[in-house]
Amino acid sequence: MSNVLHDLFVNGLPADRAKPCFMLRDGRNVSYEALSTGAAYVAGRLVAEGVQPGDRIALQAEKSHEGVMVYFGVIMAGAVFLPLNSAYTSTEVDYFIRDAEPKAFVTDPVRYVEESRAFAPLTQAIPRGPDDLAAIIYTSGTTGRSKGAMLSHGNLAANAIALHKAWGFTPDDILMHALPIFHVHGLFVAMHCAFLSGCSMVWLPKFVDADVLEGLKRATVMMGVPTFYSRLLANPQFGRESAPNVRLFISGSAPLLPTTFAEFEQRTGQRILERYGMSEAVIITSNPLQGERIAGSVGYPLPGVELRIGGGEETGVIEIRGPSIFSAYWRMPEKTAEEFTKDGFFITGDVGRQDVDGRVWISGRAKDLIISGGYNVYPKEIELVLDEMPGVTESAVIGVPHADFGEGVAAIVIGKGDEAAMIAECRKRLAAFKTPKRIVFVDELPRNAMGKVQKNLLRETYKGLFA
Ligand code: AMP
């Protein structure tokens, strides 16, 4: 029997295994041969130490290529990979350990891989079918207990194959990889595209302007969160000549501002390809490789993904079904049941619409919807108006308790301006119930590791604004 993911990785290995998989910051290369050998030692060790198929192996560490060897080795050994955000504190980690009960917890992958060489490498992957569990990804969940999305070999393989094709990866590509590898974006979306095509990656521990600019001299594809692109734009050294070979810039994990899209096109001549995904489904929609990429739209559902809008209105919660979508949250049958419809669609919690061409537009998270005086207010609509105003870099619109309206609309804005004049300007373009009653100017918005604005923190900070 086969091991679905491992077979896929092995299939994608370049004919010449001495080819670099990782191009490190210090100029060294680590070959595909070194990756697969390292993985075989890790797998050999896991099996020798008694790890059974389905056992969880946790990794919490700073990004390294040895961490990838651990991932590859865990898959080869038939075990389940459990990556944890390197920023989690020990109290947070305690919860994940108690919940997932991993057999091993790796915190120093460099040493772990080194010590694994004392064991016999595994020569044949432990068989795993499409429905067998490959990874558990705890969602960044801003309220309540974090949920572990269970992704199978079949889920990850289906998405990897779809993306590799949709984005036209070839062995000649060089992928700029500056994302963390504890999240689906850097771990599955980016890395699986590289593995399936056998292309090389410029491997950076994190986004540092100078390193990214250096790497972009040779990269052909870059994947990033929107903040990567705004940081490049903020750097006066960045321009058309900075990325002479890049054929594709991809953005996701958080909304890309239309202003960033436009400025990026102006500066580089390239239209960023925006896509939409989540831990529970990896990638769901993408703008096209060939064809029109539209600012503000996340594109079309990937082949095989069924997408619909729940609730019978034009705009509503996006529901999805398809081969890459997870089947359950780890040890949370009730939560799982709540988040799937009777006919098997996953209720994403993202509010959006699909236009007549099939393009998907996201207007925010359902839990960020504001209900002011009984009217539904979608923050995105107001943010788009504010973002176009001079002096505004970015805005986050939230609902906070208001004695008359239940919730009052408030805007937290990066930038400077005249509050009263801006409110008057909004009022010209928006109904009164949507117009912010207050605008607060700040230097930064709170964000998580993937660049997502944490509106729950903003609601907490500004809960007394209308008191
Ligand atoms: P996570 O599970 O941490 O990857 O978060 C997934 C969530 O990120 C989605 O449910 C969306 O709310 C958001 N997201 C991801 N990509 C996009 C995008 N291109 N535009 C808007 N929101 C996005």
mmCIF file of N, CA and C in Angstrom, residues 60-179:
data_model
loop_
_atom_site.group_PDB
_atom_site.id
_atom_site.type_symbol
_atom_site.label_atom_id
_atom_site.label_comp_id
_atom_site.label_asym_id
_atom_site.label_seq_id
_atom_site.Cartn_x
_atom_site.Cartn_y
_atom_site.Cartn_z
ATOM 1 N N GLN A 60 7.412 22.755 17.872
ATOM 2 C CA GLN A 60 7.348 24.191 18.155
ATOM 3 C C GLN A 60 8.772 24.709 18.158
ATOM 4 N N ALA A 61 9.114 25.484 17.140
ATOM 5 C CA ALA A 61 10.492 25.955 17.008
ATOM 6 C C ALA A 61 10.532 27.108 16.041
ATOM 7 N N GLU A 62 11.637 27.832 16.048
ATOM 8 C CA GLU A 62 11.845 28.842 15.014
ATOM 9 C C GLU A 62 11.975 28.118 13.685
ATOM 10 N N LYS A 63 11.675 28.828 12.618
ATOM 11 C CA LYS A 63 11.699 28.216 11.281
ATOM 12 C C LYS A 63 13.101 27.733 10.899
ATOM 13 N N SER A 64 13.154 26.515 10.379
ATOM 14 C CA SER A 64 14.437 25.995 9.882
ATOM 15 C C SER A 64 14.153 24.914 8.859
ATOM 16 N N HIS A 65 15.146 24.613 8.012
ATOM 17 C CA HIS A 65 14.905 23.531 7.048
ATOM 18 C C HIS A 65 14.890 22.185 7.758
ATOM 19 N N GLU A 66 15.544 22.102 8.929
ATOM 20 C CA GLU A 66 15.465 20.853 9.697
ATOM 21 C C GLU A 66 14.030 20.607 10.169
ATOM 22 N N GLY A 67 13.301 21.706 10.438
ATOM 23 C CA GLY A 67 11.885 21.568 10.807
ATOM 24 C C GLY A 67 11.097 20.904 9.680
ATOM 25 N N VAL A 68 11.484 21.211 8.450
ATOM 26 C CA VAL A 68 10.812 20.594 7.298
ATOM 27 C C VAL A 68 11.168 19.104 7.210
ATOM 28 N N MET A 69 12.410 18.775 7.560
ATOM 29 C CA MET A 69 12.793 17.350 7.587
ATOM 30 C C MET A 69 11.938 16.605 8.607
ATOM 31 N N VAL A 70 11.676 17.252 9.726
ATOM 32 C CA VAL A 70 10.820 16.626 10.742
ATOM 33 C C VAL A 70 9.414 16.417 10.164
ATOM 34 N N TYR A 71 8.881 17.445 9.511
ATOM 35 C CA TYR A 71 7.546 17.324 8.901
ATOM 36 C C TYR A 71 7.502 16.157 7.914
ATOM 37 N N PHE A 72 8.424 16.136 6.996
ATOM 38 C CA PHE A 72 8.501 15.101 5.959
ATOM 39 C C PHE A 72 8.649 13.712 6.620
ATOM 40 N N GLY A 73 9.494 13.650 7.637
ATOM 41 C CA GLY A 73 9.728 12.378 8.335
ATOM 42 C C GLY A 73 8.485 11.888 9.077
ATOM 43 N N VAL A 74 7.758 12.812 9.687
ATOM 44 C CA VAL A 74 6.529 12.458 10.408
ATOM 45 C C VAL A 74 5.533 11.846 9.421
ATOM 46 N N ILE A 75 5.405 12.472 8.251
ATOM 47 C CA ILE A 75 4.480 11.962 7.223
ATOM 48 C C ILE A 75 4.929 10.571 6.768
ATOM 49 N N MET A 76 6.237 10.429 6.560
ATOM 50 C CA MET A 76 6.775 9.133 6.095
ATOM 51 C C MET A 76 6.512 8.031 7.109
ATOM 52 N N ALA A 77 6.577 8.388 8.396
ATOM 53 C CA ALA A 77 6.377 7.408 9.461
ATOM 54 C C ALA A 77 4.897 7.122 9.711
ATOM 55 N N GLY A 78 4.021 7.762 8.945
ATOM 56 C CA GLY A 78 2.581 7.519 9.110
ATOM 57 C C GLY A 78 1.995 8.244 10.304
ATOM 58 N N ALA A 79 2.776 9.131 10.901
ATOM 59 C CA ALA A 79 2.302 9.860 12.082
ATOM 60 C C ALA A 79 1.617 11.161 11.640
ATOM 61 N N VAL A 80 1.167 11.940 12.631
ATOM 62 C CA VAL A 80 0.374 13.141 12.359
ATOM 63 C C VAL A 80 1.175 14.361 12.795
ATOM 64 N N PHE A 81 1.361 15.299 11.892
ATOM 65 C CA PHE A 81 2.183 16.479 12.189
ATOM 66 C C PHE A 81 1.346 17.529 12.906
ATOM 67 N N LEU A 82 1.916 18.052 13.993
ATOM 68 C CA LEU A 82 1.208 19.050 14.794
ATOM 69 C C LEU A 82 2.109 20.265 14.993
ATOM 70 N N PRO A 83 2.054 21.236 14.074
ATOM 71 C CA PRO A 83 2.912 22.409 14.213
ATOM 72 C C PRO A 83 2.290 23.416 15.179
ATOM 73 N N LEU A 84 3.132 24.038 15.990
ATOM 74 C CA LEU A 84 2.628 25.036 16.943
ATOM 75 C C LEU A 84 3.347 26.356 16.721
ATOM 76 N N ASN A 85 2.597 27.420 16.768
ATOM 77 C CA ASN A 85 3.133 28.775 16.613
ATOM 78 C C ASN A 85 4.298 28.977 17.586
ATOM 79 N N SER A 86 5.416 29.450 17.057
ATOM 80 C CA SER A 86 6.601 29.600 17.907
ATOM 81 C C SER A 86 6.403 30.668 18.976
ATOM 82 N N ALA A 87 5.369 31.504 18.807
ATOM 83 C CA ALA A 87 5.131 32.566 19.792
ATOM 84 C C ALA A 87 4.281 32.091 20.977
ATOM 85 N N TYR A 88 3.719 30.886 20.898
ATOM 86 C CA TYR A 88 2.870 30.434 22.009
ATOM 87 C C TYR A 88 3.658 30.334 23.306
ATOM 88 N N THR A 89 3.014 30.748 24.389
ATOM 89 C CA THR A 89 3.640 30.647 25.706
ATOM 90 C C THR A 89 3.437 29.234 26.242
ATOM 91 N N SER A 90 4.121 28.921 27.342
ATOM 92 C CA SER A 90 4.022 27.561 27.869
ATOM 93 C C SER A 90 2.594 27.238 28.322
ATOM 94 N N THR A 91 1.856 28.236 28.797
ATOM 95 C CA THR A 91 0.459 27.981 29.209
ATOM 96 C C THR A 91 -0.367 27.585 27.990
ATOM 97 N N GLU A 92 -0.139 28.290 26.880
ATOM 98 C CA GLU A 92 -0.879 27.963 25.657
ATOM 99 C C GLU A 92 -0.479 26.574 25.156
ATOM 100 N N VAL A 93 0.822 26.314 25.180
ATOM 101 C CA VAL A 93 1.303 25.018 24.699
ATOM 102 C C VAL A 93 0.725 23.886 25.550
ATOM 103 N N ASP A 94 0.625 24.117 26.851
ATOM 104 C CA ASP A 94 0.028 23.123 27.759
ATOM 105 C C ASP A 94 -1.319 22.631 27.249
ATOM 106 N N TYR A 95 -2.135 23.576 26.818
ATOM 107 C CA TYR A 95 -3.468 23.226 26.326
ATOM 108 C C TYR A 95 -3.367 22.292 25.114
ATOM 109 N N PHE A 96 -2.489 22.637 24.164
ATOM 110 C CA PHE A 96 -2.372 21.822 22.950
ATOM 111 C C PHE A 96 -1.845 20.423 23.266
ATOM 112 N N ILE A 97 -0.919 20.378 24.209
ATOM 113 C CA ILE A 97 -0.334 19.079 24.572
ATOM 114 C C ILE A 97 -1.392 18.202 25.249
ATOM 115 N N ARG A 98 -2.151 18.805 26.122
ATOM 116 C CA ARG A 98 -3.198 18.022 26.807
ATOM 117 C C ARG A 98 -4.271 17.599 25.815
ATOM 118 N N ASP A 99 -4.577 18.484 24.872
ATOM 119 C CA ASP A 99 -5.653 18.204 23.921
ATOM 120 C C ASP A 99 -5.232 17.165 22.872
ATOM 121 N N ALA A 100 -4.032 17.310 22.339
ATOM 122 C CA ALA A 100 -3.631 16.454 21.209
ATOM 123 C C ALA A 100 -2.832 15.233 21.646
ATOM 124 N N GLU A 101 -2.313 15.249 22.883
ATOM 125 C CA GLU A 101 -1.522 14.128 23.418
ATOM 126 C C GLU A 101 -0.473 13.613 22.428
ATOM 127 N N PRO A 102 0.456 14.480 22.025
ATOM 128 C CA PRO A 102 1.488 14.006 21.097
ATOM 129 C C PRO A 102 2.430 13.003 21.761
ATOM 130 N N LYS A 103 2.964 12.101 20.939
ATOM 131 C CA LYS A 103 3.950 11.102 21.414
ATOM 132 C C LYS A 103 5.316 11.742 21.580
ATOM 133 N N ALA A 104 5.592 12.757 20.766
ATOM 134 C CA ALA A 104 6.872 13.455 20.887
ATOM 135 C C ALA A 104 6.633 14.941 20.664
ATOM 136 N N PHE A 105 7.465 15.745 21.316
ATOM 137 C CA PHE A 105 7.348 17.188 21.192
ATOM 138 C C PHE A 105 8.736 17.716 20.837
ATOM 139 N N VAL A 106 8.910 18.154 19.596
ATOM 140 C CA VAL A 106 10.226 18.583 19.118
ATOM 141 C C VAL A 106 10.334 20.096 19.262
ATOM 142 N N THR A 107 11.364 20.548 19.974
ATOM 143 C CA THR A 107 11.553 21.990 20.139
ATOM 144 C C THR A 107 12.884 22.442 19.527
ATOM 145 N N ASP A 108 13.745 21.472 19.223
ATOM 146 C CA ASP A 108 15.038 21.808 18.622
ATOM 147 C C ASP A 108 15.260 20.879 17.433
ATOM 148 N N PRO A 109 14.656 21.234 16.287
ATOM 149 C CA PRO A 109 14.716 20.317 15.142
ATOM 150 C C PRO A 109 16.129 20.055 14.633
ATOM 151 N N VAL A 110 17.033 21.028 14.791
ATOM 152 C CA VAL A 110 18.408 20.825 14.332
ATOM 153 C C VAL A 110 19.009 19.639 15.080
ATOM 154 N N ARG A 111 18.860 19.662 16.399
ATOM 155 C CA ARG A 111 19.389 18.582 17.223
ATOM 156 C C ARG A 111 18.617 17.280 16.976
ATOM 157 N N TYR A 112 17.322 17.408 16.817
ATOM 158 C CA TYR A 112 16.480 16.223 16.629
ATOM 159 C C TYR A 112 16.904 15.458 15.366
ATOM 160 N N VAL A 113 17.121 16.209 14.282
ATOM 161 C CA VAL A 113 17.515 15.576 13.026
ATOM 162 C C VAL A 113 18.908 14.967 13.183
ATOM 163 N N GLU A 114 19.789 15.695 13.814
ATOM 164 C CA GLU A 114 21.166 15.213 14.028
ATOM 165 C C GLU A 114 21.151 13.888 14.796
ATOM 166 N N GLU A 115 20.397 13.886 15.887
ATOM 167 C CA GLU A 115 20.368 12.675 16.724
ATOM 168 C C GLU A 115 19.654 11.508 16.032
ATOM 169 N N SER A 116 18.793 11.838 15.090
ATOM 170 C CA SER A 116 18.066 10.775 14.376
ATOM 171 C C SER A 116 19.020 9.950 13.509
ATOM 172 N N ARG A 117 20.157 10.537 13.195
ATOM 173 C CA ARG A 117 21.122 9.821 12.349
ATOM 174 C C ARG A 117 21.744 8.626 13.054
ATOM 175 N N ALA A 118 21.520 8.499 14.332
ATOM 176 C CA ALA A 118 21.989 7.319 15.061
ATOM 177 C C ALA A 118 21.068 6.121 14.806
ATOM 178 N N PHE A 119 19.923 6.376 14.186
ATOM 179 C CA PHE A 119 18.966 5.289 13.918
ATOM 180 C C PHE A 119 19.078 4.864 12.452
ATOM 181 N N ALA A 120 18.523 3.701 12.141
ATOM 182 C CA ALA A 120 18.506 3.274 10.733
ATOM 183 C C ALA A 120 17.429 4.068 10.002
ATOM 184 N N PRO A 121 17.745 4.607 8.832
ATOM 185 C CA PRO A 121 16.709 5.353 8.116
ATOM 186 C C PRO A 121 15.597 4.418 7.651
ATOM 187 N N LEU A 122 14.408 4.946 7.588
ATOM 188 C CA LEU A 122 13.279 4.152 7.096
ATOM 189 C C LEU A 122 13.396 4.083 5.571
ATOM 190 N N THR A 123 13.273 2.884 5.027
ATOM 191 C CA THR A 123 13.443 2.762 3.574
ATOM 192 C C THR A 123 12.098 2.787 2.854
ATOM 193 N N GLN A 124 11.048 2.406 3.559
ATOM 194 C CA GLN A 124 9.727 2.351 2.939
ATOM 195 C C GLN A 124 8.754 3.107 3.842
ATOM 196 N N ALA A 125 8.009 4.031 3.241
ATOM 197 C CA ALA A 125 7.063 4.809 4.057
ATOM 198 C C ALA A 125 5.976 3.902 4.632
ATOM 199 N N ILE A 126 5.521 4.257 5.827
ATOM 200 C CA ILE A 126 4.420 3.514 6.453
ATOM 201 C C ILE A 126 3.138 3.828 5.658
ATOM 202 N N PRO A 127 2.401 2.808 5.244
ATOM 203 C CA PRO A 127 1.222 3.044 4.413
ATOM 204 C C PRO A 127 0.177 3.955 5.071
ATOM 205 N N ARG A 128 -0.340 4.875 4.279
ATOM 206 C CA ARG A 128 -1.417 5.766 4.732
ATOM 207 C C ARG A 128 -2.337 6.056 3.549
ATOM 208 N N GLY A 129 -3.625 5.876 3.765
ATOM 209 C CA GLY A 129 -4.605 6.111 2.706
ATOM 210 C C GLY A 129 -5.114 7.541 2.720
ATOM 211 N N PRO A 130 -5.946 7.894 1.735
ATOM 212 C CA PRO A 130 -6.431 9.275 1.626
ATOM 213 C C PRO A 130 -7.213 9.771 2.838
ATOM 214 N N ASP A 131 -7.907 8.868 3.537
ATOM 215 C CA ASP A 131 -8.703 9.327 4.686
ATOM 216 C C ASP A 131 -7.909 9.372 5.983
ATOM 217 N N ASP A 132 -6.680 8.891 5.952
ATOM 218 C CA ASP A 132 -5.876 8.894 7.179
ATOM 219 C C ASP A 132 -5.380 10.305 7.485
ATOM 220 N N LEU A 133 -5.292 10.566 8.786
ATOM 221 C CA LEU A 133 -4.922 11.898 9.245
ATOM 222 C C LEU A 133 -3.438 12.189 8.965
ATOM 223 N N ALA A 134 -3.166 13.395 8.432
ATOM 224 C CA ALA A 134 -1.779 13.788 8.159
ATOM 225 C C ALA A 134 -1.321 14.907 9.092
ATOM 226 N N ALA A 135 -2.237 15.809 9.443
ATOM 227 C CA ALA A 135 -1.836 16.966 10.262
ATOM 228 C C ALA A 135 -3.026 17.481 11.064
ATOM 229 N N ILE A 136 -2.706 18.093 12.180
ATOM 230 C CA ILE A 136 -3.717 18.836 12.938
ATOM 231 C C ILE A 136 -3.227 20.272 13.016
ATOM 232 N N ILE A 137 -4.071 21.187 12.568
ATOM 233 C CA ILE A 137 -3.709 22.601 12.599
ATOM 234 C C ILE A 137 -4.657 23.302 13.553
ATOM 235 N N TYR A 138 -4.124 23.805 14.650
ATOM 236 C CA TYR A 138 -4.978 24.558 15.571
ATOM 237 C C TYR A 138 -5.249 25.936 14.973
ATOM 238 N N THR A 139 -6.520 26.283 14.906
ATOM 239 C CA THR A 139 -6.879 27.561 14.296
ATOM 240 C C THR A 139 -6.501 28.682 15.253
ATOM 241 N N SER A 140 -6.216 29.824 14.639
ATOM 242 C CA SER A 140 -5.742 30.950 15.453
ATOM 243 C C SER A 140 -6.843 31.453 16.393
ATOM 244 N N GLY A 141 -8.035 30.918 16.255
ATOM 245 C CA GLY A 141 -9.223 31.195 17.077
ATOM 246 C C GLY A 141 -9.074 32.331 18.079
ATOM 247 N N THR A 142 -9.842 33.388 17.883
ATOM 248 C CA THR A 142 -9.659 34.552 18.742
ATOM 249 C C THR A 142 -10.575 34.500 19.955
ATOM 250 N N THR A 143 -11.579 33.608 19.898
ATOM 251 C CA THR A 143 -12.452 33.470 21.066
ATOM 252 C C THR A 143 -12.592 31.992 21.375
ATOM 253 N N GLY A 144 -12.795 31.683 22.620
ATOM 254 C CA GLY A 144 -13.035 30.304 23.027
ATOM 255 C C GLY A 144 -11.805 29.438 22.850
ATOM 256 N N ARG A 145 -12.002 28.141 22.968
ATOM 257 C CA ARG A 145 -10.880 27.199 22.853
ATOM 258 C C ARG A 145 -10.451 27.080 21.400
ATOM 259 N N SER A 146 -9.153 27.005 21.202
ATOM 260 C CA SER A 146 -8.617 26.811 19.869
ATOM 261 C C SER A 146 -9.010 25.418 19.385
ATOM 262 N N LYS A 147 -9.405 25.332 18.100
ATOM 263 C CA LYS A 147 -9.880 24.065 17.553
ATOM 264 C C LYS A 147 -8.831 23.466 16.642
ATOM 265 N N GLY A 148 -8.663 22.161 16.707
ATOM 266 C CA GLY A 148 -7.672 21.491 15.866
ATOM 267 C C GLY A 148 -8.319 20.970 14.593
ATOM 268 N N ALA A 149 -8.024 21.605 13.472
ATOM 269 C CA ALA A 149 -8.581 21.138 12.196
ATOM 270 C C ALA A 149 -7.802 19.902 11.750
ATOM 271 N N MET A 150 -8.541 18.810 11.520
ATOM 272 C CA MET A 150 -7.907 17.540 11.146
ATOM 273 C C MET A 150 -7.840 17.433 9.625
ATOM 274 N N LEU A 151 -6.629 17.475 9.095
ATOM 275 C CA LEU A 151 -6.448 17.408 7.636
ATOM 276 C C LEU A 151 -5.866 16.043 7.265
ATOM 277 N N SER A 152 -6.503 15.400 6.317
ATOM 278 C CA SER A 152 -6.087 14.050 5.920
ATOM 279 C C SER A 152 -5.051 14.109 4.799
ATOM 280 N N HIS A 153 -4.461 12.959 4.537
ATOM 281 C CA HIS A 153 -3.559 12.842 3.381
ATOM 282 C C HIS A 153 -4.286 13.253 2.106
ATOM 283 N N GLY A 154 -5.542 12.806 1.972
ATOM 284 C CA GLY A 154 -6.313 13.138 0.769
ATOM 285 C C GLY A 154 -6.571 14.633 0.657
ATOM 286 N N ASN A 155 -6.900 15.273 1.785
ATOM 287 C CA ASN A 155 -7.148 16.729 1.781
ATOM 288 C C ASN A 155 -5.916 17.473 1.274
ATOM 289 N N LEU A 156 -4.772 17.170 1.863
ATOM 290 C CA LEU A 156 -3.552 17.922 1.533
ATOM 291 C C LEU A 156 -3.073 17.615 0.122
ATOM 292 N N ALA A 157 -3.202 16.351 -0.279
ATOM 293 C CA ALA A 157 -2.765 15.977 -1.628
ATOM 294 C C ALA A 157 -3.634 16.686 -2.668
ATOM 295 N N ALA A 158 -4.939 16.690 -2.456
ATOM 296 C CA ALA A 158 -5.847 17.300 -3.437
ATOM 297 C C ALA A 158 -5.524 18.777 -3.613
ATOM 298 N N ASN A 159 -5.299 19.474 -2.497
ATOM 299 C CA ASN A 159 -5.029 20.905 -2.597
ATOM 300 C C ASN A 159 -3.677 21.167 -3.248
ATOM 301 N N ALA A 160 -2.699 20.380 -2.875
ATOM 302 C CA ALA A 160 -1.359 20.575 -3.444
ATOM 303 C C ALA A 160 -1.397 20.399 -4.959
ATOM 304 N N ILE A 161 -2.085 19.373 -5.415
ATOM 305 C CA ILE A 161 -2.154 19.105 -6.858
ATOM 306 C C ILE A 161 -2.880 20.255 -7.571
ATOM 307 N N ALA A 162 -3.981 20.709 -6.968
ATOM 308 C CA ALA A 162 -4.758 21.797 -7.588
ATOM 309 C C ALA A 162 -3.934 23.083 -7.685
ATOM 310 N N LEU A 163 -3.198 23.412 -6.627
ATOM 311 C CA LEU A 163 -2.445 24.679 -6.612
ATOM 312 C C LEU A 163 -1.240 24.649 -7.543
ATOM 313 N N HIS A 164 -0.558 23.535 -7.518
ATOM 314 C CA HIS A 164 0.622 23.370 -8.347
ATOM 315 C C HIS A 164 0.234 23.622 -9.811
ATOM 316 N N LYS A 165 -0.955 23.140 -10.171
ATOM 317 C CA LYS A 165 -1.437 23.323 -11.545
ATOM 318 C C LYS A 165 -1.948 24.758 -11.756
ATOM 319 N N ALA A 166 -2.771 25.235 -10.810
ATOM 320 C CA ALA A 166 -3.415 26.544 -10.991
ATOM 321 C C ALA A 166 -2.380 27.663 -11.126
ATOM 322 N N TRP A 167 -1.279 27.537 -10.418
ATOM 323 C CA TRP A 167 -0.294 28.606 -10.417
ATOM 324 C C TRP A 167 0.892 28.316 -11.347
ATOM 325 N N GLY A 168 0.787 27.222 -12.092
ATOM 326 C CA GLY A 168 1.748 26.934 -13.149
ATOM 327 C C GLY A 168 3.178 26.704 -12.671
ATOM 328 N N PHE A 169 3.349 26.000 -11.549
ATOM 329 C CA PHE A 169 4.712 25.750 -11.051
ATOM 330 C C PHE A 169 5.486 24.813 -11.963
ATOM 331 N N THR A 170 6.769 25.102 -12.158
ATOM 332 C CA THR A 170 7.650 24.223 -12.939
ATOM 333 C C THR A 170 8.952 24.038 -12.144
ATOM 334 N N PRO A 171 9.755 23.053 -12.549
ATOM 335 C CA PRO A 171 11.034 22.826 -11.835
ATOM 336 C C PRO A 171 11.958 24.043 -11.905
ATOM 337 N N ASP A 172 11.735 24.918 -12.874
ATOM 338 C CA ASP A 172 12.610 26.095 -13.007
ATOM 339 C C ASP A 172 12.232 27.238 -12.073
ATOM 340 N N ASP A 173 11.115 27.102 -11.387
ATOM 341 C CA ASP A 173 10.735 28.187 -10.479
ATOM 342 C C ASP A 173 11.676 28.265 -9.288
ATOM 343 N N ILE A 174 11.750 29.459 -8.729
ATOM 344 C CA ILE A 174 12.433 29.657 -7.446
ATOM 345 C C ILE A 174 11.450 30.433 -6.573
ATOM 346 N N LEU A 175 11.029 29.787 -5.508
ATOM 347 C CA LEU A 175 9.969 30.356 -4.670
ATOM 348 C C LEU A 175 10.554 31.133 -3.493
ATOM 349 N N MET A 176 10.136 32.390 -3.350
ATOM 350 C CA MET A 176 10.532 33.188 -2.192
ATOM 351 C C MET A 176 9.677 32.732 -1.004
ATOM 352 N N HIS A 177 10.338 32.136 0.001
ATOM 353 C CA HIS A 177 9.617 31.596 1.159
ATOM 354 C C HIS A 177 10.093 32.317 2.421
ATOM 355 N N ALA A 178 9.306 33.309 2.839
ATOM 356 C CA ALA A 178 9.656 34.051 4.062
ATOM 357 C C ALA A 178 8.555 33.886 5.109
ATOM 358 N N LEU A 179 7.638 32.963 4.865
ATOM 359 C CA LEU A 179 6.493 32.745 5.758
ATOM 360 C C LEU A 179 6.855 31.788 6.886
#
